[in-house]
XYZ file of C-alpha atoms in Angstrom:
258
model
C -48.826 10.267 -9.702
C -51.340 8.760 -7.142
C -51.262 8.329 -3.294
C -50.525 3.819 -4.102
C -47.328 4.744 -6.453
C -45.786 7.478 -4.059
C -46.277 5.079 -1.204
C -44.295 2.827 -3.288
C -41.442 4.782 -3.962
C -40.892 5.516 0.062
C -41.628 1.668 0.838
C -39.165 0.269 -1.914
C -36.150 3.560 -0.586
C -34.380 1.115 2.160
C -34.534 -1.578 0.128
C -32.783 1.327 -3.003
C -30.586 2.356 0.039
C -29.062 -1.544 1.355
C -28.985 -2.084 -1.690
C -26.411 0.894 -2.960
C -24.186 0.617 0.364
C -24.268 -2.805 0.118
C -23.906 -4.577 -3.378
C -23.419 -0.774 -5.972
C -20.549 0.613 -3.571
C -18.373 -1.952 -2.436
C -18.795 -2.375 -6.822
C -17.120 0.703 -7.433
C -14.660 0.916 -4.704
C -12.846 -2.783 -5.409
C -12.510 -1.387 -8.672
C -10.897 1.902 -7.715
C -9.043 0.061 -5.827
C -7.897 -1.869 -8.489
C -6.456 1.306 -10.411
C -3.376 1.468 -6.853
C -1.767 -0.565 -4.862
C -3.206 -0.093 -1.628
C -3.241 -2.122 0.999
C -3.472 -2.376 5.028
C 0.788 -1.311 4.492
C -0.034 1.502 2.431
C -3.037 3.027 4.366
C -5.460 4.712 2.994
C -4.355 8.912 3.997
C -0.666 8.854 2.104
C 2.384 8.356 3.325
C 6.171 9.317 3.552
C 9.314 8.611 1.779
C 11.601 5.767 3.696
C 14.123 3.915 3.422
C 14.588 0.874 4.674
C 17.473 -2.868 4.545
C 14.277 -4.581 2.711
C 14.340 -1.992 -0.660
C 18.483 -2.033 -0.377
C 17.637 -5.552 -1.156
C 15.674 -5.000 -3.780
C 16.855 -2.042 -5.439
C 20.016 -4.265 -5.601
C 18.700 -6.873 -8.362
C 16.941 -3.637 -10.398
C 20.582 -1.862 -12.444
C 21.927 -0.376 -8.824
C 25.725 -0.210 -8.118
C 25.488 -2.386 -4.764
C 29.103 -0.394 -3.098
C 26.025 2.799 -3.635
C 23.616 0.860 -1.493
C 25.994 -0.178 0.824
C 26.797 3.637 1.068
C 23.260 5.085 1.569
C 22.345 2.348 4.312
C 25.913 2.658 6.047
C 25.785 4.840 8.788
C 28.079 8.149 8.399
C 29.064 10.750 11.121
C 28.619 14.352 8.954
C 29.274 17.952 10.470
C 26.825 19.611 9.039
C 24.245 22.388 9.831
C 21.637 20.248 10.635
C 23.816 18.214 12.606
C 25.324 20.461 14.692
C 21.932 22.382 15.819
C 20.851 19.337 17.356
C 23.963 18.376 19.407
C 23.198 22.079 19.998
C 19.446 21.274 21.539
C 21.006 18.873 23.483
C 22.896 20.604 25.168
C 27.016 19.833 23.545
C 29.246 22.404 24.468
C 29.070 25.019 22.288
C 33.093 25.889 21.972
C 33.259 22.925 20.368
C 30.067 23.617 18.325
C 31.593 26.683 17.404
C 35.311 25.637 16.576
C 33.414 22.790 14.171
C 31.022 24.959 12.486
C 33.990 27.242 11.547
C 37.214 25.491 10.936
C 35.370 21.589 10.039
C 32.162 21.885 8.208
C 31.000 19.701 5.440
C 33.361 16.983 6.533
C 32.581 13.422 6.477
C 33.203 10.603 8.784
C 32.806 6.852 7.859
C 32.300 5.485 11.532
C 31.690 6.177 14.812
C 35.351 4.931 16.571
C 37.287 7.855 13.475
C 34.895 10.778 14.395
C 35.126 10.101 18.074
C 38.883 9.823 17.467
C 39.129 13.436 15.968
C 36.987 15.150 18.594
C 40.168 13.970 20.455
C 42.277 16.050 18.799
C 40.148 19.432 18.682
C 41.567 22.480 20.368
C 38.068 22.119 22.572
C 37.733 19.088 22.991
C 35.109 16.790 24.773
C 37.013 16.975 28.442
C 36.006 13.370 29.574
C 35.395 10.301 28.072
C 31.474 10.548 28.211
C 31.332 13.598 27.414
C 32.319 12.458 24.664
C 30.418 8.945 24.122
C 27.609 11.443 23.937
C 27.591 13.921 21.776
C 28.838 12.282 18.986
C 25.582 10.164 18.531
C 23.771 13.731 17.282
C 26.476 14.233 14.872
C 24.763 10.121 12.865
C 23.811 10.285 9.784
C 21.716 7.654 7.991
C 19.221 7.327 6.264
C 17.323 3.930 6.891
C 14.395 3.948 8.549
C 14.431 7.318 8.617
C 11.063 9.347 7.908
C 10.432 11.957 4.890
C 7.880 13.966 4.332
C 7.973 15.044 0.975
C 9.578 14.207 -2.026
C 12.319 16.443 -1.867
C 13.256 16.115 0.965
C 14.944 12.778 0.903
C 17.093 14.006 -2.894
C 18.170 16.490 -0.932
C 19.272 13.510 1.944
C 20.458 11.406 -0.828
C 22.883 14.465 -2.680
C 24.011 15.168 1.184
C 25.327 12.026 1.139
C 27.034 12.690 -2.101
C 26.254 8.826 -3.914
C 26.868 8.107 -6.750
C 23.580 7.347 -7.966
C 21.518 9.175 -11.286
C 19.178 11.474 -11.679
C 16.487 8.592 -12.932
C 18.478 5.885 -9.908
C 17.036 8.675 -7.597
C 13.869 9.051 -9.318
C 13.465 5.688 -8.969
C 14.797 5.242 -5.752
C 11.984 7.743 -4.016
C 9.775 6.697 -6.065
C 10.436 2.535 -4.562
C 10.287 4.799 -1.091
C 7.189 6.099 -0.621
C 4.818 4.210 2.062
C 1.526 5.839 0.678
C -0.891 4.264 -2.039
C -0.468 5.144 -6.320
C -1.748 4.661 -9.196
C -0.889 2.258 -10.779
C -1.723 -1.012 -13.218
C 0.126 -3.411 -11.819
C -2.274 -5.810 -10.251
C -3.822 -6.074 -13.991
C -0.136 -6.557 -15.169
C 0.994 -9.058 -12.614
C -3.131 -10.576 -13.315
C -2.076 -11.478 -16.673
C 1.700 -13.175 -16.306
C 0.779 -15.399 -14.183
C -0.481 -18.782 -14.464
C -2.817 -19.076 -12.104
C -4.707 -16.324 -14.547
C -5.729 -18.798 -17.043
C -6.662 -21.548 -14.600
C -8.988 -19.413 -12.832
C -10.586 -17.293 -15.987
C -11.053 -21.764 -18.148
C -12.644 -22.663 -14.089
C -14.803 -19.837 -14.404
C -15.689 -20.798 -17.714
C -16.741 -24.117 -17.166
C -17.919 -23.399 -13.296
C -20.688 -21.191 -15.035
C -20.839 -22.618 -18.262
C -21.884 -25.759 -16.912
C -23.975 -24.106 -14.353
C -26.288 -22.359 -16.705
C -26.950 -25.536 -19.441
C -26.924 -28.404 -16.941
C -28.732 -27.169 -13.559
C -30.698 -24.044 -15.024
C -31.710 -24.794 -18.764
C -30.827 -28.796 -18.556
C -32.546 -29.839 -15.243
C -35.517 -27.610 -15.684
C -35.783 -29.028 -19.009
C -35.783 -32.526 -17.749
C -38.356 -31.987 -14.914
C -40.643 -30.210 -17.167
C -41.087 -33.533 -20.129
C -40.537 -35.585 -16.702
C -43.908 -33.926 -15.179
C -45.093 -33.689 -18.346
C -46.578 -37.209 -18.238
C -46.586 -37.619 -14.201
C -50.119 -37.089 -12.673
C -51.403 -33.498 -12.407
C -51.217 -33.313 -8.807
C -47.971 -35.070 -8.130
C -46.903 -32.532 -11.686
C -47.445 -29.555 -9.092
C -45.412 -30.229 -6.678
C -42.381 -30.844 -8.349
C -42.644 -27.654 -11.138
C -44.210 -25.735 -7.202
C -40.742 -27.427 -5.802
C -38.559 -25.754 -8.404
C -40.244 -22.418 -9.223
C -40.712 -21.374 -5.477
C -36.456 -20.494 -5.106
C -37.201 -18.217 -8.110
C -40.473 -16.164 -7.364
C -39.912 -16.162 -3.246
C -38.556 -13.269 -3.586
C -40.526 -11.247 -6.337
C -43.477 -12.071 -4.131
C -42.395 -11.064 -1.142
C -42.085 -8.015 -2.781
C -45.599 -7.367 -4.247
C -47.017 -8.331 -1.241
C -44.580 -6.175 1.470
C -45.947 -3.405 -1.440
C -49.900 -4.601 -0.783
């Protein structure tokens, strides 16, 4: 390989890098992202599992019973190992926690008032209203806006909540609760069912067809015929104006290479 040929590859390398970075890479990434539901909301590094009020509203239209969704969306007060540990770390009365763990483990209460009324009847009950009010929040249990790092944790929480969801519904809910991105072909499915797609496709075909036929071919043919009957000097000017935008990049590349 001659020195000039090697230099040619060296000089054209920056152009190839720019083409790869600013043209080929965006095209490739667009093709990849089209098979995902990735957006600014999902991010690119994955996500967690989180049940939100808007998610429950969406699921109500997908065969989920309203009573079940209401139970998921409502708060409850639960005496469990996890809530007892939270209360213990917060500095709650040890004798009260011991009594709850030994005699009332697993009990659920549908409201804060009901739970506080229950606490007042215990042998080691809170001694003051302030202590009572500060103890009850540690036993609060709600899945709304609570983040779970894995699908297994979310399913365990749903099972612990004793909802009347079938295994299929639990799987469907956990998939919908995932805040990260997933691989999917829904983008193409939506594109096929949207009425705007046909109109956009039709407009694109019309635009490309008329651009190629009327402008590139038709106008060039008209210019060729018209300049044939013009004086040689004037015809050369019109031909140059027509060809200049088309040959300028190639000419510039050759000049730079030389």
